[in-house]
PDB file of C-alpha atoms in Angstrom:
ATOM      1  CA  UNK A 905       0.000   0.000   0.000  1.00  0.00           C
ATOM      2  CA  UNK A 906       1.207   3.545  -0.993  1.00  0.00           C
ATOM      3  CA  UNK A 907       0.460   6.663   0.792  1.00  0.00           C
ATOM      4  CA  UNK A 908       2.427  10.065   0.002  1.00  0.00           C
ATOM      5  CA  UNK A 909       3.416  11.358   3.856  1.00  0.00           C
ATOM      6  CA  UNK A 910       3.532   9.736   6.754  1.00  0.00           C
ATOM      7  CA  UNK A 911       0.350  10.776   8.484  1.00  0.00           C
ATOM      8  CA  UNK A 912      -1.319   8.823   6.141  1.00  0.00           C
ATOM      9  CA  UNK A 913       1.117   6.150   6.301  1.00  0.00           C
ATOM     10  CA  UNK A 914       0.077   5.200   9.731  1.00  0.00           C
ATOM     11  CA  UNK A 915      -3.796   6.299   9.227  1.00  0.00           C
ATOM     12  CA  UNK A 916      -3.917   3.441   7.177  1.00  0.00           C
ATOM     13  CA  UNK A 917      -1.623   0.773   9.218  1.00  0.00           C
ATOM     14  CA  UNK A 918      -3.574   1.345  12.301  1.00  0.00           C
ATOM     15  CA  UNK A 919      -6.344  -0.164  10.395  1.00  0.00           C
ATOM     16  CA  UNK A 920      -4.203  -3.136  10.631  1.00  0.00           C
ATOM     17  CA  UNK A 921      -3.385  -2.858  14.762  1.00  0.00           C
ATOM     18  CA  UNK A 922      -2.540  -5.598  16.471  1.00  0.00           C
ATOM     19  CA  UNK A 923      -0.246  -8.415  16.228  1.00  0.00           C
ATOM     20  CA  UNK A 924      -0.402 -10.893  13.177  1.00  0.00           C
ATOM     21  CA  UNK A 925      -1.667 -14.223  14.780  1.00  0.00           C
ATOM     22  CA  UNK A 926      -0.199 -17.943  13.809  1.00  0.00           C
ATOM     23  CA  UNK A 927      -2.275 -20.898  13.666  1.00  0.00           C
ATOM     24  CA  UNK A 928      -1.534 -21.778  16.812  1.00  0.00           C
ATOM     25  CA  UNK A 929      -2.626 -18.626  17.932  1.00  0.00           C
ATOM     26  CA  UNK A 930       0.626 -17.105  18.951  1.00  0.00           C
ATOM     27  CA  UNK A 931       1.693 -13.573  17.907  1.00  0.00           C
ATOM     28  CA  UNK A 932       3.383 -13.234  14.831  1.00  0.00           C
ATOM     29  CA  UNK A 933       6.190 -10.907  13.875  1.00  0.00           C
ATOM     30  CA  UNK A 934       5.860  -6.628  14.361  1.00  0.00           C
ATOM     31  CA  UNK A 935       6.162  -5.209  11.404  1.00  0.00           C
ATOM     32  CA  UNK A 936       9.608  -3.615  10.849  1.00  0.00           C
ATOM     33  CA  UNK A 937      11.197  -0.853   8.849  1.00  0.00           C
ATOM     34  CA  UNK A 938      12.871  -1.069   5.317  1.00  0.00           C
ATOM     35  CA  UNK A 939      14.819   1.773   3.813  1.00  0.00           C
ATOM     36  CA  UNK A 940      14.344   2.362   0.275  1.00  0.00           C
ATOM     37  CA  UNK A 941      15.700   4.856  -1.885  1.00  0.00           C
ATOM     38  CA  UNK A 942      12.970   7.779  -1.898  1.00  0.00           C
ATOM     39  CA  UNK A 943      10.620   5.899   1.329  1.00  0.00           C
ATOM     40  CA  UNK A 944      10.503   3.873   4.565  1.00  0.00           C
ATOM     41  CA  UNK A 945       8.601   0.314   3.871  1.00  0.00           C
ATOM     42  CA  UNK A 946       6.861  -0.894   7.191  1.00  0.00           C
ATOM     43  CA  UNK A 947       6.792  -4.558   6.238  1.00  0.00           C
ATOM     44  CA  UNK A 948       4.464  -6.730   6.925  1.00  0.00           C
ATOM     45  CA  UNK A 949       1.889  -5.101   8.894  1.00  0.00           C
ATOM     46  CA  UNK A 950      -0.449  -7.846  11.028  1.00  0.00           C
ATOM     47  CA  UNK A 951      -2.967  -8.993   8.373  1.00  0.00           C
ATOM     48  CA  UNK A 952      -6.686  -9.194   9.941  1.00  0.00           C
ATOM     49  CA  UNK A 953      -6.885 -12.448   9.907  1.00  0.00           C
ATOM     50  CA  UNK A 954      -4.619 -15.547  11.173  1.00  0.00           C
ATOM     51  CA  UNK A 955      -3.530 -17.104   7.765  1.00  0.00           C
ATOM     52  CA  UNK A 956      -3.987 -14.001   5.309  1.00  0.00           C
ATOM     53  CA  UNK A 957      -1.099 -12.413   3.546  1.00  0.00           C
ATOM     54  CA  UNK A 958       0.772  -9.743   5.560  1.00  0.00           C
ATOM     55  CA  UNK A 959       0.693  -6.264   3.137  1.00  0.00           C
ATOM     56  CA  UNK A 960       3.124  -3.505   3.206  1.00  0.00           C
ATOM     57  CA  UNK A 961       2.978  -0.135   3.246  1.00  0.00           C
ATOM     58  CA  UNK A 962       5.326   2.785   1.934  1.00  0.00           C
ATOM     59  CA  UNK A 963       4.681   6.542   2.504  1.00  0.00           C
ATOM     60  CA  UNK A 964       6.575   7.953  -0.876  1.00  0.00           C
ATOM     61  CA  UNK A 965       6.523  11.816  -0.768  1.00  0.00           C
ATOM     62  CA  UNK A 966       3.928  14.453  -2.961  1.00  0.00           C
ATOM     63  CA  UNK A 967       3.353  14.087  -6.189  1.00  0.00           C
ATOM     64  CA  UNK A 968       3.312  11.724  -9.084  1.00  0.00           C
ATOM     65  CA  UNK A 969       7.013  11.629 -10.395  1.00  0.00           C
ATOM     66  CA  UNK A 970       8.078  11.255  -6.432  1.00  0.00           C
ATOM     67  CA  UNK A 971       5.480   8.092  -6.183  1.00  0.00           C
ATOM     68  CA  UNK A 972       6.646   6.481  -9.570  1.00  0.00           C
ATOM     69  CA  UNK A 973       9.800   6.459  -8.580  1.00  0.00           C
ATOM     70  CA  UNK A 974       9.422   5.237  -4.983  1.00  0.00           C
ATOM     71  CA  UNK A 975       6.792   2.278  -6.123  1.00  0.00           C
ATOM     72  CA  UNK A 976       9.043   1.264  -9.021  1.00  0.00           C
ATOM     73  CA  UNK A 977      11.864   0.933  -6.370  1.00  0.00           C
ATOM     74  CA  UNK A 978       9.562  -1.337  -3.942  1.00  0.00           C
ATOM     75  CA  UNK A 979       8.264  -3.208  -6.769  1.00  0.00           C
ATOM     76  CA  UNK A 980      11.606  -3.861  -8.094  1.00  0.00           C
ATOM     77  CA  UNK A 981      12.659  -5.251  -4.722  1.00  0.00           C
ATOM     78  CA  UNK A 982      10.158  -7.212  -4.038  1.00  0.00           C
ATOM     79  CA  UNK A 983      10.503  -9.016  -7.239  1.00  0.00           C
ATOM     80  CA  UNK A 984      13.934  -9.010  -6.974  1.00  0.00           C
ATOM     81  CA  UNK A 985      13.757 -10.845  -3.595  1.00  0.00           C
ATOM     82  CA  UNK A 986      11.601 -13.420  -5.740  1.00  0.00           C
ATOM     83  CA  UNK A 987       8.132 -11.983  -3.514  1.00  0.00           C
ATOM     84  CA  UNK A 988       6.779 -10.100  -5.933  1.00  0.00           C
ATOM     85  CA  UNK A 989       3.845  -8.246  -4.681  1.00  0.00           C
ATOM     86  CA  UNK A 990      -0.080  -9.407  -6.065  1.00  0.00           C
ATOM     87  CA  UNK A 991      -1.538  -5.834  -5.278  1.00  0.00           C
ATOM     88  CA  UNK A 992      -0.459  -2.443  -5.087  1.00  0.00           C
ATOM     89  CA  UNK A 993      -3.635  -0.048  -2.841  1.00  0.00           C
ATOM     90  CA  UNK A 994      -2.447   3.986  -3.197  1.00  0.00           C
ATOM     91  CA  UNK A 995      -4.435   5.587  -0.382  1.00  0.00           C
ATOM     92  CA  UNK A 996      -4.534   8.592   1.233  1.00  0.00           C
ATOM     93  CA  UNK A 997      -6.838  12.186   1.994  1.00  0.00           C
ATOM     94  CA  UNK A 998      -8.215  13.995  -1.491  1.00  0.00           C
ATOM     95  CA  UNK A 999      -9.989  17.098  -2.399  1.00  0.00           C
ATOM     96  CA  UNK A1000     -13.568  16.291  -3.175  1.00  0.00           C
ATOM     97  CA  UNK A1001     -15.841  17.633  -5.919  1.00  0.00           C
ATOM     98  CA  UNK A1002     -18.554  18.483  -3.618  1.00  0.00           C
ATOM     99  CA  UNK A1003     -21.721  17.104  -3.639  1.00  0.00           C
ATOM    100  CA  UNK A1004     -20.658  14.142  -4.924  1.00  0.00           C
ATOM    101  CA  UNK A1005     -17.795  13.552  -2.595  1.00  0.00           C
ATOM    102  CA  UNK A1006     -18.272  15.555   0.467  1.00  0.00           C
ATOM    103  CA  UNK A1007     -15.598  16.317   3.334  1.00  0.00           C
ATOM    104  CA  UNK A1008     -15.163  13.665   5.449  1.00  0.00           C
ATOM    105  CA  UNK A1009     -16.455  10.670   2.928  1.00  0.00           C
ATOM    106  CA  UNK A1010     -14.397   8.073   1.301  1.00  0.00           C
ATOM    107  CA  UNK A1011     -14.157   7.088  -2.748  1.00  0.00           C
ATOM    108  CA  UNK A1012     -12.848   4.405  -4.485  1.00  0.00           C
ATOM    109  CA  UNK A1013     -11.432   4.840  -8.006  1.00  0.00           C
ATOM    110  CA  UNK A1014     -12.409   3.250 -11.226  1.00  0.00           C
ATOM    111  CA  UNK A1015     -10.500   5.210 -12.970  1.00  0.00           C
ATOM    112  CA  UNK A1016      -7.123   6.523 -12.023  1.00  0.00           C
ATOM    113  CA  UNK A1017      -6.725   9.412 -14.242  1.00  0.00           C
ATOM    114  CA  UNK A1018      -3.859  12.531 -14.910  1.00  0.00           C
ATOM    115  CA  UNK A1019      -5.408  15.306 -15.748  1.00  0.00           C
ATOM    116  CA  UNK A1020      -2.663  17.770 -16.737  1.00  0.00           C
ATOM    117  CA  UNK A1021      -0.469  15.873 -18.474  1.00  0.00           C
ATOM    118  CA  UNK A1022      -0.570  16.627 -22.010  1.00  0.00           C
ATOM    119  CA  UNK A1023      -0.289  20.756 -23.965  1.00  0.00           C
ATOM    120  CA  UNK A1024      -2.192  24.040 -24.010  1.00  0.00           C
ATOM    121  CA  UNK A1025      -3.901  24.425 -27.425  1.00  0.00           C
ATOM    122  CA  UNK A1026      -5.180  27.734 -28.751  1.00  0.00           C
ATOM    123  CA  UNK A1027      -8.497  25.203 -28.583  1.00  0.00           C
ATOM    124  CA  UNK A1028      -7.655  24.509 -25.094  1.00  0.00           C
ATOM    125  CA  UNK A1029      -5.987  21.333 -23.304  1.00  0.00           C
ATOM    126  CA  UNK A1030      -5.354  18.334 -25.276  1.00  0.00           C
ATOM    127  CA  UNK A1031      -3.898  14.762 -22.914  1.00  0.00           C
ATOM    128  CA  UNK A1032      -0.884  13.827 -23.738  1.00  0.00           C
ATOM    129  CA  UNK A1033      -2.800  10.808 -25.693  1.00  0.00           C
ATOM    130  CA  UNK A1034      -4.287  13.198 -27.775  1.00  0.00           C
ATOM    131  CA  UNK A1035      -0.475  14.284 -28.910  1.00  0.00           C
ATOM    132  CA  UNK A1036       0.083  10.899 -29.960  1.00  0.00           C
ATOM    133  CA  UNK A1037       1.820   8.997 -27.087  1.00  0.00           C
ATOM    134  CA  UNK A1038       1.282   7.824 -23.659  1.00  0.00           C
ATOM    135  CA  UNK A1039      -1.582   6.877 -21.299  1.00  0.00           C
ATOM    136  CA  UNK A1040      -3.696   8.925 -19.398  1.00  0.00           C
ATOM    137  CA  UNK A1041      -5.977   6.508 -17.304  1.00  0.00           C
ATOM    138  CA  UNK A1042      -5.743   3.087 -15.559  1.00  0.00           C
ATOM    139  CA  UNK A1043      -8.249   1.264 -14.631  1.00  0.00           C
ATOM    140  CA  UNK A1044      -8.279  -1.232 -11.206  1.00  0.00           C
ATOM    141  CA  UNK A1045      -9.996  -4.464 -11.937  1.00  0.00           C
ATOM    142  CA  UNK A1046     -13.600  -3.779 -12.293  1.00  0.00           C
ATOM    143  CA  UNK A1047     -14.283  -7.254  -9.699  1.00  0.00           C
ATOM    144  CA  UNK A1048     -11.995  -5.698  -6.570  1.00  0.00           C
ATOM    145  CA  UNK A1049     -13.512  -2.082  -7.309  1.00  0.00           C
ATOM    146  CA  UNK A1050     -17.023  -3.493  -6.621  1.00  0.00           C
ATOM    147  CA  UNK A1051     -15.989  -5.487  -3.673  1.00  0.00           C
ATOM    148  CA  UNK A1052     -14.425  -2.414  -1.862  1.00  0.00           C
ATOM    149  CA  UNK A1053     -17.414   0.096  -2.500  1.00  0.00           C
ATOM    150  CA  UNK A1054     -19.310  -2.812  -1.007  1.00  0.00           C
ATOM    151  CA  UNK A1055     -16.999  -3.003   1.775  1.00  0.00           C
ATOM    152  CA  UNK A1056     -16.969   0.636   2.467  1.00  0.00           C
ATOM    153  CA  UNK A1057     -20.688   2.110   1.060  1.00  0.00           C
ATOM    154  CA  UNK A1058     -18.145   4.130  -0.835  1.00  0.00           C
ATOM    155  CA  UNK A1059     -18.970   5.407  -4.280  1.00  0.00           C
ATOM    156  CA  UNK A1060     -16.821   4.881  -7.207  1.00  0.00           C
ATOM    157  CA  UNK A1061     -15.500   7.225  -9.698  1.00  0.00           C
ATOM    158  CA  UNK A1062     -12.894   8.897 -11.290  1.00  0.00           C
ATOM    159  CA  UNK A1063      -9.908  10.053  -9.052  1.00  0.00           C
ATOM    160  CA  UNK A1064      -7.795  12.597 -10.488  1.00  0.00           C
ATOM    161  CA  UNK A1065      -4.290  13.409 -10.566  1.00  0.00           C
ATOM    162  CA  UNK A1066      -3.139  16.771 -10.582  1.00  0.00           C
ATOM    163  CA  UNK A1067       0.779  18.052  -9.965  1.00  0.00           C
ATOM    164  CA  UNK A1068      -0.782  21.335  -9.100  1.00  0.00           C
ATOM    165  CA  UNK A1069      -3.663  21.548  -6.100  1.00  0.00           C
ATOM    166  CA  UNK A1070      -7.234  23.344  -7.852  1.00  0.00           C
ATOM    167  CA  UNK A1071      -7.177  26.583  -5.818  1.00  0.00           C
ATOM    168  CA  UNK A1072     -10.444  28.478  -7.770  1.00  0.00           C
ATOM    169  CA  UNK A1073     -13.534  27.929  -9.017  1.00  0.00           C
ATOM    170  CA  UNK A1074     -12.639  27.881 -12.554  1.00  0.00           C
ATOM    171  CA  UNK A1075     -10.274  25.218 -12.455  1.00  0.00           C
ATOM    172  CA  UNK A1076     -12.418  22.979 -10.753  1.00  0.00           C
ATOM    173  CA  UNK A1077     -15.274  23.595 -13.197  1.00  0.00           C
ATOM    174  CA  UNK A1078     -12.904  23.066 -15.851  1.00  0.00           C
ATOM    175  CA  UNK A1079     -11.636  19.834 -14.400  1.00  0.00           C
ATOM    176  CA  UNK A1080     -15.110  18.277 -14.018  1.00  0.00           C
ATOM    177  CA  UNK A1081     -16.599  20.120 -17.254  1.00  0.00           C
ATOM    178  CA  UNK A1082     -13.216  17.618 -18.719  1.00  0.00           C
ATOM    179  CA  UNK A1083     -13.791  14.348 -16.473  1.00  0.00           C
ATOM    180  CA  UNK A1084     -17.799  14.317 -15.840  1.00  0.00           C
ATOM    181  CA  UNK A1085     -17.757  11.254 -13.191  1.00  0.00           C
ATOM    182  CA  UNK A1086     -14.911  12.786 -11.416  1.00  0.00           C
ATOM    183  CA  UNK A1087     -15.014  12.452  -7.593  1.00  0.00           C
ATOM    184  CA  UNK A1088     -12.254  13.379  -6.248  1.00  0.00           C
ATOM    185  CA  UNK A1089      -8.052  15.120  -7.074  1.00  0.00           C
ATOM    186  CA  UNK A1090      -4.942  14.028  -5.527  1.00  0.00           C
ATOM    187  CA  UNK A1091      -1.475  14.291  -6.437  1.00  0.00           C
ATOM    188  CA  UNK A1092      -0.104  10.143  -6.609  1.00  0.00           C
ATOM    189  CA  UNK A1093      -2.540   7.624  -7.914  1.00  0.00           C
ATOM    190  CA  UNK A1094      -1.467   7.696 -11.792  1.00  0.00           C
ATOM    191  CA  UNK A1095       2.157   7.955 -10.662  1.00  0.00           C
ATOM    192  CA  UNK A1096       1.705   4.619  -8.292  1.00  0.00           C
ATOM    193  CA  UNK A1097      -0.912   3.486 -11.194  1.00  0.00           C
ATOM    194  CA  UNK A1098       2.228   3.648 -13.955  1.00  0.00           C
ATOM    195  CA  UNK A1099       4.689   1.764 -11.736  1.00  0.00           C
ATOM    196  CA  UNK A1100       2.523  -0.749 -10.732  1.00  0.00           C
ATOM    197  CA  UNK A1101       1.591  -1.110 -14.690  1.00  0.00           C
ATOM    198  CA  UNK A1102       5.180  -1.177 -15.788  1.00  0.00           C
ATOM    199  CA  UNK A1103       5.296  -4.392 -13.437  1.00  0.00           C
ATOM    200  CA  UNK A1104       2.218  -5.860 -14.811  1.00  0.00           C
ATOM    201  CA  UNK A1105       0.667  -5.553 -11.043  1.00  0.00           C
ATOM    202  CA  UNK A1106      -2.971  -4.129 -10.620  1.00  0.00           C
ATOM    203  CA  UNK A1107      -3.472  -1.274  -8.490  1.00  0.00           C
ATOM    204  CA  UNK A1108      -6.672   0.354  -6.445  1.00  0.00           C
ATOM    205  CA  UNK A1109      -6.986   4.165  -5.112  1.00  0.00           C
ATOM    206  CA  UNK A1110      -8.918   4.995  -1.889  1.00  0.00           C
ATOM    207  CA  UNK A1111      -8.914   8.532  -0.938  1.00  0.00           C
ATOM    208  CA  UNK A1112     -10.961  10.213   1.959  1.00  0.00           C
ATOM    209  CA  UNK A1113     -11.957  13.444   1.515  1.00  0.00           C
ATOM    210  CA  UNK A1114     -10.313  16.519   3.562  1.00  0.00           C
ATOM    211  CA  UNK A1115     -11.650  19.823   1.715  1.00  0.00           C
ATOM    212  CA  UNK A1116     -13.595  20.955  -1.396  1.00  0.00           C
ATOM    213  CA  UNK A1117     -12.315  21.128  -4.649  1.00  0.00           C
ATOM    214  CA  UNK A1118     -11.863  24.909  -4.944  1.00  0.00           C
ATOM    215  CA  UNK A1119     -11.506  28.135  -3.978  1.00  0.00           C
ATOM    216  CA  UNK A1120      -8.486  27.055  -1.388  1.00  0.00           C
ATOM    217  CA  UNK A1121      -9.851  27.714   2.092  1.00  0.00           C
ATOM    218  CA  UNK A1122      -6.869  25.915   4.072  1.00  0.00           C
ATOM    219  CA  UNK A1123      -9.048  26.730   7.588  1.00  0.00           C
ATOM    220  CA  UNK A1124     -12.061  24.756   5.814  1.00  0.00           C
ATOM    221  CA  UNK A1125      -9.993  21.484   5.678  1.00  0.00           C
ATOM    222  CA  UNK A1126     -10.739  18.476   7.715  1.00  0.00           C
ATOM    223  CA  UNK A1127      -7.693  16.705   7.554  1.00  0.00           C
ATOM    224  CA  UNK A1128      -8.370  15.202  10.585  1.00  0.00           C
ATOM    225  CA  UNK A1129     -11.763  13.659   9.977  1.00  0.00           C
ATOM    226  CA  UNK A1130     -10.170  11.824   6.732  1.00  0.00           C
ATOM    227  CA  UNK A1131      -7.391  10.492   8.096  1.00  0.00           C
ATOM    228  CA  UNK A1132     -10.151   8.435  10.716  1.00  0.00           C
ATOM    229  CA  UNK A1133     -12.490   8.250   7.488  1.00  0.00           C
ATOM    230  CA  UNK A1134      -9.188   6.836   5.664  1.00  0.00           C
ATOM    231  CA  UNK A1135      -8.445   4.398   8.985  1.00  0.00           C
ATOM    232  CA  UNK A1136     -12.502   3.313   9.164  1.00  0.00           C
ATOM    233  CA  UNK A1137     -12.235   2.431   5.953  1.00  0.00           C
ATOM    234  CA  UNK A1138      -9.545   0.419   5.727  1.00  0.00           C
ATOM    235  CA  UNK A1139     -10.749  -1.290   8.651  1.00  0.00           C
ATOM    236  CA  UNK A1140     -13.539  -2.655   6.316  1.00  0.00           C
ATOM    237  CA  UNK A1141     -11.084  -3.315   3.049  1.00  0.00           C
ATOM    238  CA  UNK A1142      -8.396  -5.181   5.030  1.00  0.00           C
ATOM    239  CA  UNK A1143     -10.229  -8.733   4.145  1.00  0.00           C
ATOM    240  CA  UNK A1144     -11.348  -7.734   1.185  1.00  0.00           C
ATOM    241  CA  UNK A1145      -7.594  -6.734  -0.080  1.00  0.00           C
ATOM    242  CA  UNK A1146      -6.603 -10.041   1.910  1.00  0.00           C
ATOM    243  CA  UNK A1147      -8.488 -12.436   0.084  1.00  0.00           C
ATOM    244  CA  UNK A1148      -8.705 -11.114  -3.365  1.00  0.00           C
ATOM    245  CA  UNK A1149      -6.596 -12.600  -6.582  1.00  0.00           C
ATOM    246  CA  UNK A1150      -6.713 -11.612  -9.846  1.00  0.00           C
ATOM    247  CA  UNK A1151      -8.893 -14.235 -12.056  1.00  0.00           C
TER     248      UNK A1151
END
């Protein structure tokens, strides 16, 4: 799992509190700590469950070029180790296009989607795929999205990426005039999203809402009430992230 700072980091892994139980019903190991280059891995946090897989979970820094290059480097080791990882979960707080995400709710992506990556025209933006090259969206497996909204009661949608934070009105019109089932902007999930595809490795984004996409109002942020949105949530996707393989 890949969050971008650490106050995420452990909103998520005390979702997963407690230690990791054997069969026998002893406790299992603490997770530890793992330097990377560009993140700290906490490995193997206490699954929910005696017997399920034990995930991971890396806090990689803002920003999508920081958070490819961090979960190319855990991927990479974890193959490299010959334990190549099934899943990769980017999580973490979001601004929400309110009223379909308010503050303090939780979405689940269907579409991980950049949404400034690409040129100004004199006709206005164009993606990068309109230019001739590259990707602009990746898509989680449709069978794990609809297991975690029924986890959570969380709606899913489109979760942008953006390398600069919507601070006005017009932008954010703009941005959902461009992406009509938008729910939600962040600044990681098509970063993690192209790592995890250059690793053939399918990913999911959970975000929790902290503010309004908008006019920035930094006093009208929640932060707070996401991060336990973000921890509640997980609370409820731990089995489901447990027990699910690709078909």
């Amino acid at each position: 799992m890949v969050t971008a700072v650490p106050a995420e980091r452990d909103a998520v892994a005390r979702a997963f509190a407690g230690p990791a139980s054997s069969s026998a019903g002893a406790p299992g190991p603490s997770p530890r700590e793992v330097r990377l280059p560009g993140g700290t891995l906490l490995h193997r946090l206490a699954p929910s469950a005696p017997g399920a897989p034990a995930a991971d979970l890396l806090a990689t820094g803002v920003g999508p070029a920081l958070a490819a290059a961090s979960t190319a480097t855990a991927l990479t080791a974890a193959a490299l180790e010959g334990a190549p990882y099934g899943l990769v979960v980017c999580a973490g707080i979001a601004g929400g296009f309110v009223p379909h995400a308010p503050v303090g709710s939780l979405v689940v992506a269907d579409e991980i989607t950049v949404a400034d990556l690409g040129a100004d025209t004199p006709d206005g933006f164009v993606p990068v795929t309109g230019l001739g090259f590259g990707t602009v969206t990746h898509r989680p497996p449709d069978a794990l999205v609809r297991a975690a909204t029924a986890a959570t009661g969380a709606p899913a949608g489109t979760v942008l990426t953006v390398s600069t934070v919507t601070g006005g009105a017009d932008r954010a019109a703009e941005l959902r005039a461009r992406h009509p089932r938008a729910l939600a902007e962040a600044m990681e999930g098509f970063g993690v999203a192209e790592a995890a595809a250059a690793h053939g490795v399918p990913v999911l984004e959970i975000r929790a809402v902290s503010n309004a996409v908008g006019p920035r109002d930094r006093a009208a942020w929640r932060i707070g009430d996401a991060l336990a949105a973000l921890t509640e949530g997980f609370g409820k996707l731990a089995p489901v992230l447990e027990s699910w393989k690709e078909a």
